[in-house]
């Protein structure tokens, strides 16, 4: 006899017992396995058998009228896994416990993970310190008034090759350049307007006397250097004058210079006329 036919013969009595249990709502200890029994409201086993294969497949989907219960046909075995060993004996008071140092007995993965966590924490702390330093450096410096014992403020300006040293003090608006009158030293209107532009921006025309000592460069370069020195001197006299002059570019040293002449050329870029013969 084949094993499959033998198994079928053994399963038939179990199926008949389950059918009778479902009809009578009484379960008996017929097997040592856990059996799942489907129970419905008023349906019986004969109605389930009469269903076609397609209808049985449809009943596999969730159905609120259908409930599934796990029924055990034997009583549970509640014996302890230690087979009679008392709990107190497992934790005797006289037994000495070995103290294991921290980190010993750990596998390599745990140690590597801890090392990576420490490195990540150290890197994050360094980044936070850099960010804090950047935030401190990004703050504008605190500017204070700088006036000498004679009530003057000093500013040094430059343009091209010219360098100007400027002193300002409250007065009637007199300007002296290298111990000469302002109008005599700069005959052109464009140079005069350039020099007076910081006073116009700060609305302080006629309120300061200016003394200038300028060297090197041409007339235009000296005029630009004086303007730069006056702007810096006004900032030191009163830091509130800085924003309007900064917006107009008076606080920035103009670094534009004439390009040097090259050998073989007439000027910095201009080349002589090309001749065939």
mmCIF file of C-alpha atoms in Angstrom:
data_model
loop_
_atom_site.group_PDB
_atom_site.id
_atom_site.type_symbol
_atom_site.label_atom_id
_atom_site.label_comp_id
_atom_site.label_asym_id
_atom_site.label_seq_id
_atom_site.Cartn_x
_atom_site.Cartn_y
_atom_site.Cartn_z
ATOM 1 C CA UNK A 1 0.000 0.000 0.000
ATOM 2 C CA UNK A 2 1.328 3.402 -0.951
ATOM 3 C CA UNK A 3 2.081 5.949 1.756
ATOM 4 C CA UNK A 4 -0.274 8.544 0.228
ATOM 5 C CA UNK A 5 -3.279 6.197 0.365
ATOM 6 C CA UNK A 6 -2.383 5.300 3.949
ATOM 7 C CA UNK A 7 -2.317 8.956 4.935
ATOM 8 C CA UNK A 8 -5.685 9.530 3.284
ATOM 9 C CA UNK A 9 -7.179 6.668 5.274
ATOM 10 C CA UNK A 10 -5.846 8.177 8.489
ATOM 11 C CA UNK A 11 -7.171 11.647 7.651
ATOM 12 C CA UNK A 12 -10.767 10.505 6.967
ATOM 13 C CA UNK A 13 -11.662 9.697 10.614
ATOM 14 C CA UNK A 14 -10.200 13.057 11.711
ATOM 15 C CA UNK A 15 -12.256 14.895 9.094
ATOM 16 C CA UNK A 16 -15.453 13.047 10.192
ATOM 17 C CA UNK A 17 -14.713 13.968 13.809
ATOM 18 C CA UNK A 18 -14.221 17.637 12.907
ATOM 19 C CA UNK A 19 -17.463 17.636 10.893
ATOM 20 C CA UNK A 20 -19.461 16.217 13.788
ATOM 21 C CA UNK A 21 -17.771 18.689 16.152
ATOM 22 C CA UNK A 22 -18.746 21.620 13.962
ATOM 23 C CA UNK A 23 -22.382 20.403 13.707
ATOM 24 C CA UNK A 24 -22.788 19.750 17.413
ATOM 25 C CA UNK A 25 -20.500 22.665 18.597
ATOM 26 C CA UNK A 26 -18.634 20.138 20.789
ATOM 27 C CA UNK A 27 -14.867 19.496 20.408
ATOM 28 C CA UNK A 28 -13.184 16.358 21.765
ATOM 29 C CA UNK A 29 -9.531 15.322 22.150
ATOM 30 C CA UNK A 30 -9.083 13.330 18.942
ATOM 31 C CA UNK A 31 -5.567 14.374 17.895
ATOM 32 C CA UNK A 32 -2.420 15.894 19.317
ATOM 33 C CA UNK A 33 -2.125 18.558 16.587
ATOM 34 C CA UNK A 34 -3.586 22.058 16.520
ATOM 35 C CA UNK A 35 -6.486 22.158 14.083
ATOM 36 C CA UNK A 36 -8.050 25.296 12.577
ATOM 37 C CA UNK A 37 -11.839 25.074 12.526
ATOM 38 C CA UNK A 38 -13.953 27.525 10.516
ATOM 39 C CA UNK A 39 -17.289 28.323 12.114
ATOM 40 C CA UNK A 40 -20.112 30.338 10.552
ATOM 41 C CA UNK A 41 -23.489 31.471 11.772
ATOM 42 C CA UNK A 42 -25.969 28.789 10.641
ATOM 43 C CA UNK A 43 -23.862 27.083 7.944
ATOM 44 C CA UNK A 44 -23.018 23.424 8.336
ATOM 45 C CA UNK A 45 -20.408 21.110 6.844
ATOM 46 C CA UNK A 46 -22.772 19.753 4.165
ATOM 47 C CA UNK A 47 -23.277 23.229 2.713
ATOM 48 C CA UNK A 48 -19.489 23.750 2.621
ATOM 49 C CA UNK A 49 -18.993 20.451 0.738
ATOM 50 C CA UNK A 50 -21.648 21.379 -1.805
ATOM 51 C CA UNK A 51 -19.744 24.530 -2.828
ATOM 52 C CA UNK A 52 -17.806 24.477 -6.049
ATOM 53 C CA UNK A 53 -14.051 24.976 -6.274
ATOM 54 C CA UNK A 54 -14.475 28.566 -7.496
ATOM 55 C CA UNK A 55 -16.784 29.403 -4.574
ATOM 56 C CA UNK A 56 -14.324 27.873 -2.105
ATOM 57 C CA UNK A 57 -11.545 30.039 -3.522
ATOM 58 C CA UNK A 58 -13.767 33.086 -3.097
ATOM 59 C CA UNK A 59 -14.300 32.223 0.552
ATOM 60 C CA UNK A 60 -10.581 32.542 1.201
ATOM 61 C CA UNK A 61 -10.860 36.322 1.067
ATOM 62 C CA UNK A 62 -11.777 38.199 4.275
ATOM 63 C CA UNK A 63 -15.422 37.902 5.148
ATOM 64 C CA UNK A 64 -16.993 39.525 8.213
ATOM 65 C CA UNK A 65 -19.350 36.564 8.617
ATOM 66 C CA UNK A 66 -16.434 34.117 8.632
ATOM 67 C CA UNK A 67 -14.298 33.594 11.751
ATOM 68 C CA UNK A 68 -11.185 31.435 12.150
ATOM 69 C CA UNK A 69 -10.227 29.908 15.507
ATOM 70 C CA UNK A 70 -7.159 27.905 16.557
ATOM 71 C CA UNK A 71 -8.430 24.968 18.605
ATOM 72 C CA UNK A 72 -6.082 22.693 20.540
ATOM 73 C CA UNK A 73 -7.297 19.159 21.276
ATOM 74 C CA UNK A 74 -4.888 18.577 24.166
ATOM 75 C CA UNK A 75 -4.251 20.385 27.414
ATOM 76 C CA UNK A 76 -1.233 22.665 27.517
ATOM 77 C CA UNK A 77 1.966 21.443 29.148
ATOM 78 C CA UNK A 78 2.947 24.047 31.722
ATOM 79 C CA UNK A 79 6.060 22.310 33.036
ATOM 80 C CA UNK A 80 9.115 24.506 33.321
ATOM 81 C CA UNK A 81 11.833 24.157 30.708
ATOM 82 C CA UNK A 82 14.434 23.392 33.386
ATOM 83 C CA UNK A 83 12.686 20.105 34.321
ATOM 84 C CA UNK A 84 12.292 20.658 38.020
ATOM 85 C CA UNK A 85 15.285 22.883 38.734
ATOM 86 C CA UNK A 86 14.236 25.446 41.293
ATOM 87 C CA UNK A 87 14.537 29.111 40.501
ATOM 88 C CA UNK A 88 16.327 29.845 43.767
ATOM 89 C CA UNK A 89 19.013 27.331 42.892
ATOM 90 C CA UNK A 90 19.697 29.105 39.596
ATOM 91 C CA UNK A 91 20.383 32.361 41.461
ATOM 92 C CA UNK A 92 22.228 31.268 44.576
ATOM 93 C CA UNK A 93 23.377 34.016 46.920
ATOM 94 C CA UNK A 94 26.700 32.354 47.659
ATOM 95 C CA UNK A 95 27.735 32.350 44.035
ATOM 96 C CA UNK A 96 30.388 34.964 43.203
ATOM 97 C CA UNK A 97 29.900 37.135 40.147
ATOM 98 C CA UNK A 98 32.816 37.957 37.894
ATOM 99 C CA UNK A 99 33.251 41.662 37.111
ATOM 100 C CA UNK A 100 33.964 42.100 33.416
ATOM 101 C CA UNK A 101 35.736 45.329 32.393
ATOM 102 C CA UNK A 102 33.870 47.613 30.057
ATOM 103 C CA UNK A 103 34.596 46.882 26.404
ATOM 104 C CA UNK A 104 35.905 43.373 26.968
ATOM 105 C CA UNK A 105 34.019 40.482 25.501
ATOM 106 C CA UNK A 106 32.491 42.607 22.730
ATOM 107 C CA UNK A 107 32.709 41.561 19.146
ATOM 108 C CA UNK A 108 34.549 43.554 16.499
ATOM 109 C CA UNK A 109 31.369 44.976 14.969
ATOM 110 C CA UNK A 110 30.303 46.611 18.235
ATOM 111 C CA UNK A 111 33.782 48.027 18.841
ATOM 112 C CA UNK A 112 33.964 49.380 15.295
ATOM 113 C CA UNK A 113 30.511 50.947 15.652
ATOM 114 C CA UNK A 114 31.535 52.663 18.886
ATOM 115 C CA UNK A 115 34.706 53.949 17.270
ATOM 116 C CA UNK A 116 32.741 55.342 14.353
ATOM 117 C CA UNK A 117 30.304 57.029 16.730
ATOM 118 C CA UNK A 118 33.163 58.662 18.633
ATOM 119 C CA UNK A 119 34.757 59.896 15.403
ATOM 120 C CA UNK A 120 31.421 61.267 14.188
ATOM 121 C CA UNK A 121 30.876 63.061 17.501
ATOM 122 C CA UNK A 122 34.370 64.578 17.376
ATOM 123 C CA UNK A 123 33.848 65.723 13.780
ATOM 124 C CA UNK A 124 30.495 67.292 14.673
ATOM 125 C CA UNK A 125 32.061 69.172 17.588
ATOM 126 C CA UNK A 126 34.806 70.521 15.328
ATOM 127 C CA UNK A 127 32.240 71.637 12.752
ATOM 128 C CA UNK A 128 30.197 73.382 15.457
ATOM 129 C CA UNK A 129 33.321 75.191 16.687
ATOM 130 C CA UNK A 130 34.139 76.325 13.124
ATOM 131 C CA UNK A 131 30.581 77.493 12.588
ATOM 132 C CA UNK A 132 30.663 79.473 15.831
ATOM 133 C CA UNK A 133 33.949 81.074 14.801
ATOM 134 C CA UNK A 134 32.540 81.965 11.389
ATOM 135 C CA UNK A 135 29.489 83.541 12.993
ATOM 136 C CA UNK A 136 31.716 85.633 15.237
ATOM 137 C CA UNK A 137 33.899 86.669 12.300
ATOM 138 C CA UNK A 138 30.905 87.604 10.140
ATOM 139 C CA UNK A 139 29.722 90.203 12.634
ATOM 140 C CA UNK A 140 30.695 93.775 11.658
ATOM 141 C CA UNK A 141 33.460 95.250 13.814
ATOM 142 C CA UNK A 142 32.530 97.754 16.478
ATOM 143 C CA UNK A 143 33.683 101.156 15.252
ATOM 144 C CA UNK A 144 34.448 103.888 17.775
ATOM 145 C CA UNK A 145 35.328 107.538 17.507
ATOM 146 C CA UNK A 146 39.051 108.269 17.115
ATOM 147 C CA UNK A 147 40.036 111.887 17.862
ATOM 148 C CA UNK A 148 43.458 113.092 19.020
ATOM 149 C CA UNK A 149 44.209 115.612 21.791
ATOM 150 C CA UNK A 150 43.871 118.522 19.357
ATOM 151 C CA UNK A 151 40.368 117.441 18.275
ATOM 152 C CA UNK A 152 41.484 116.121 14.868
ATOM 153 C CA UNK A 153 40.796 112.898 13.005
ATOM 154 C CA UNK A 154 43.345 111.380 10.645
ATOM 155 C CA UNK A 155 42.854 109.451 7.427
ATOM 156 C CA UNK A 156 45.307 108.089 4.908
ATOM 157 C CA UNK A 157 44.210 107.773 1.281
ATOM 158 C CA UNK A 158 45.701 106.408 -1.901
ATOM 159 C CA UNK A 159 45.011 106.418 -5.641
ATOM 160 C CA UNK A 160 47.318 105.167 -8.396
ATOM 161 C CA UNK A 161 50.805 106.121 -7.146
ATOM 162 C CA UNK A 162 49.656 109.095 -5.030
ATOM 163 C CA UNK A 163 49.437 109.024 -1.241
ATOM 164 C CA UNK A 164 47.580 111.613 0.854
ATOM 165 C CA UNK A 165 47.576 112.248 4.607
ATOM 166 C CA UNK A 166 44.454 114.099 5.730
ATOM 167 C CA UNK A 167 43.502 115.747 9.055
ATOM 168 C CA UNK A 168 40.036 117.175 9.680
ATOM 169 C CA UNK A 169 38.730 119.213 12.614
ATOM 170 C CA UNK A 170 35.585 121.294 13.220
ATOM 171 C CA UNK A 171 35.883 124.656 11.467
ATOM 172 C CA UNK A 172 34.579 126.859 8.675
ATOM 173 C CA UNK A 173 35.369 124.660 5.679
ATOM 174 C CA UNK A 174 38.923 125.790 4.861
ATOM 175 C CA UNK A 175 40.953 123.275 2.818
ATOM 176 C CA UNK A 176 44.745 123.490 2.558
ATOM 177 C CA UNK A 177 46.768 121.204 0.262
ATOM 178 C CA UNK A 178 50.545 121.166 0.748
ATOM 179 C CA UNK A 179 50.306 124.632 2.375
ATOM 180 C CA UNK A 180 48.519 126.011 -0.680
ATOM 181 C CA UNK A 181 44.951 127.112 -1.275
ATOM 182 C CA UNK A 182 42.539 124.460 -2.495
ATOM 183 C CA UNK A 183 41.440 126.477 -5.552
ATOM 184 C CA UNK A 184 45.011 127.187 -6.606
ATOM 185 C CA UNK A 185 46.183 123.593 -6.295
ATOM 186 C CA UNK A 186 43.266 122.077 -8.263
ATOM 187 C CA UNK A 187 42.159 124.363 -11.071
ATOM 188 C CA UNK A 188 39.823 121.808 -12.703
ATOM 189 C CA UNK A 189 36.215 121.530 -11.539
ATOM 190 C CA UNK A 190 36.166 117.738 -11.820
ATOM 191 C CA UNK A 191 39.004 117.383 -9.308
ATOM 192 C CA UNK A 192 37.333 119.823 -6.889
ATOM 193 C CA UNK A 193 34.013 117.951 -7.070
ATOM 194 C CA UNK A 194 35.797 114.653 -6.437
ATOM 195 C CA UNK A 195 37.491 115.996 -3.315
ATOM 196 C CA UNK A 196 34.297 117.563 -1.862
ATOM 197 C CA UNK A 197 32.051 114.529 -2.608
ATOM 198 C CA UNK A 198 32.502 112.908 0.892
ATOM 199 C CA UNK A 199 31.238 116.094 2.557
ATOM 200 C CA UNK A 200 28.239 116.165 0.201
ATOM 201 C CA UNK A 201 27.415 112.502 0.966
ATOM 202 C CA UNK A 202 27.521 113.081 4.743
ATOM 203 C CA UNK A 203 25.900 116.558 4.536
ATOM 204 C CA UNK A 204 28.803 118.177 6.378
ATOM 205 C CA UNK A 205 29.869 120.834 3.855
ATOM 206 C CA UNK A 206 31.478 123.826 5.558
ATOM 207 C CA UNK A 207 31.697 122.128 8.974
ATOM 208 C CA UNK A 208 35.306 120.881 8.914
ATOM 209 C CA UNK A 209 38.699 122.409 8.193
ATOM 210 C CA UNK A 210 40.944 120.102 6.149
ATOM 211 C CA UNK A 211 44.726 119.917 6.087
ATOM 212 C CA UNK A 212 46.287 117.720 3.403
ATOM 213 C CA UNK A 213 49.806 116.532 2.647
ATOM 214 C CA UNK A 214 49.900 114.681 -0.687
ATOM 215 C CA UNK A 215 52.879 113.301 -2.583
ATOM 216 C CA UNK A 216 53.589 111.500 -5.890
ATOM 217 C CA UNK A 217 51.225 110.869 -8.761
ATOM 218 C CA UNK A 218 49.505 113.342 -11.045
ATOM 219 C CA UNK A 219 46.746 115.819 -10.363
ATOM 220 C CA UNK A 220 43.930 113.313 -10.872
ATOM 221 C CA UNK A 221 45.650 110.665 -8.778
ATOM 222 C CA UNK A 222 46.254 113.170 -5.965
ATOM 223 C CA UNK A 223 42.596 114.259 -6.075
ATOM 224 C CA UNK A 224 41.462 110.640 -5.732
ATOM 225 C CA UNK A 225 43.890 110.044 -2.858
ATOM 226 C CA UNK A 226 42.618 113.141 -1.019
ATOM 227 C CA UNK A 227 39.007 111.998 -1.416
ATOM 228 C CA UNK A 228 39.886 108.584 0.010
ATOM 229 C CA UNK A 229 41.724 110.186 2.975
ATOM 230 C CA UNK A 230 38.838 112.571 3.730
ATOM 231 C CA UNK A 231 36.326 109.672 3.739
ATOM 232 C CA UNK A 232 38.439 107.709 6.202
ATOM 233 C CA UNK A 233 38.930 110.726 8.438
ATOM 234 C CA UNK A 234 35.184 111.418 8.518
ATOM 235 C CA UNK A 235 34.538 107.798 9.495
ATOM 236 C CA UNK A 236 36.940 108.070 12.438
ATOM 237 C CA UNK A 237 35.428 111.358 13.542
ATOM 238 C CA UNK A 238 31.907 109.900 13.505
ATOM 239 C CA UNK A 239 31.254 106.211 12.593
ATOM 240 C CA UNK A 240 27.693 107.124 11.596
ATOM 241 C CA UNK A 241 29.086 108.797 8.467
ATOM 242 C CA UNK A 242 30.310 105.446 7.115
ATOM 243 C CA UNK A 243 27.083 103.974 5.537
ATOM 244 C CA UNK A 244 26.405 106.726 2.965
ATOM 245 C CA UNK A 245 30.066 106.899 1.926
ATOM 246 C CA UNK A 246 30.282 103.109 1.749
ATOM 247 C CA UNK A 247 27.313 102.955 -0.609
ATOM 248 C CA UNK A 248 28.962 105.464 -2.960
ATOM 249 C CA UNK A 249 32.312 103.633 -2.887
ATOM 250 C CA UNK A 250 34.334 106.339 -1.152
ATOM 251 C CA UNK A 251 35.670 103.930 1.495
ATOM 252 C CA UNK A 252 37.232 101.566 -1.061
ATOM 253 C CA UNK A 253 40.744 102.078 -2.317
ATOM 254 C CA UNK A 254 40.628 102.255 -6.132
ATOM 255 C CA UNK A 255 43.267 99.788 -7.296
ATOM 256 C CA UNK A 256 43.120 100.648 -11.016
ATOM 257 C CA UNK A 257 46.510 101.465 -12.467
ATOM 258 C CA UNK A 258 47.919 102.273 -15.892
ATOM 259 C CA UNK A 259 49.147 99.128 -17.591
ATOM 260 C CA UNK A 260 52.878 98.984 -18.170
ATOM 261 C CA UNK A 261 54.249 99.479 -21.675
ATOM 262 C CA UNK A 262 55.687 96.395 -23.399
ATOM 263 C CA UNK A 263 58.873 96.136 -25.404
ATOM 264 C CA UNK A 264 58.172 96.123 -29.138
ATOM 265 C CA UNK A 265 54.806 97.884 -28.718
ATOM 266 C CA UNK A 266 54.034 101.589 -28.776
ATOM 267 C CA UNK A 267 51.937 101.376 -25.608
ATOM 268 C CA UNK A 268 50.656 98.604 -23.319
ATOM 269 C CA UNK A 269 48.570 97.024 -26.087
ATOM 270 C CA UNK A 270 49.058 99.196 -29.188
ATOM 271 C CA UNK A 271 51.317 97.647 -31.813
ATOM 272 C CA UNK A 272 53.114 99.452 -34.645
ATOM 273 C CA UNK A 273 51.597 99.366 -38.098
ATOM 274 C CA UNK A 274 52.349 96.158 -39.936
ATOM 275 C CA UNK A 275 54.256 96.560 -43.214
ATOM 276 C CA UNK A 276 54.699 93.787 -45.759
ATOM 277 C CA UNK A 277 58.145 94.907 -47.024
#
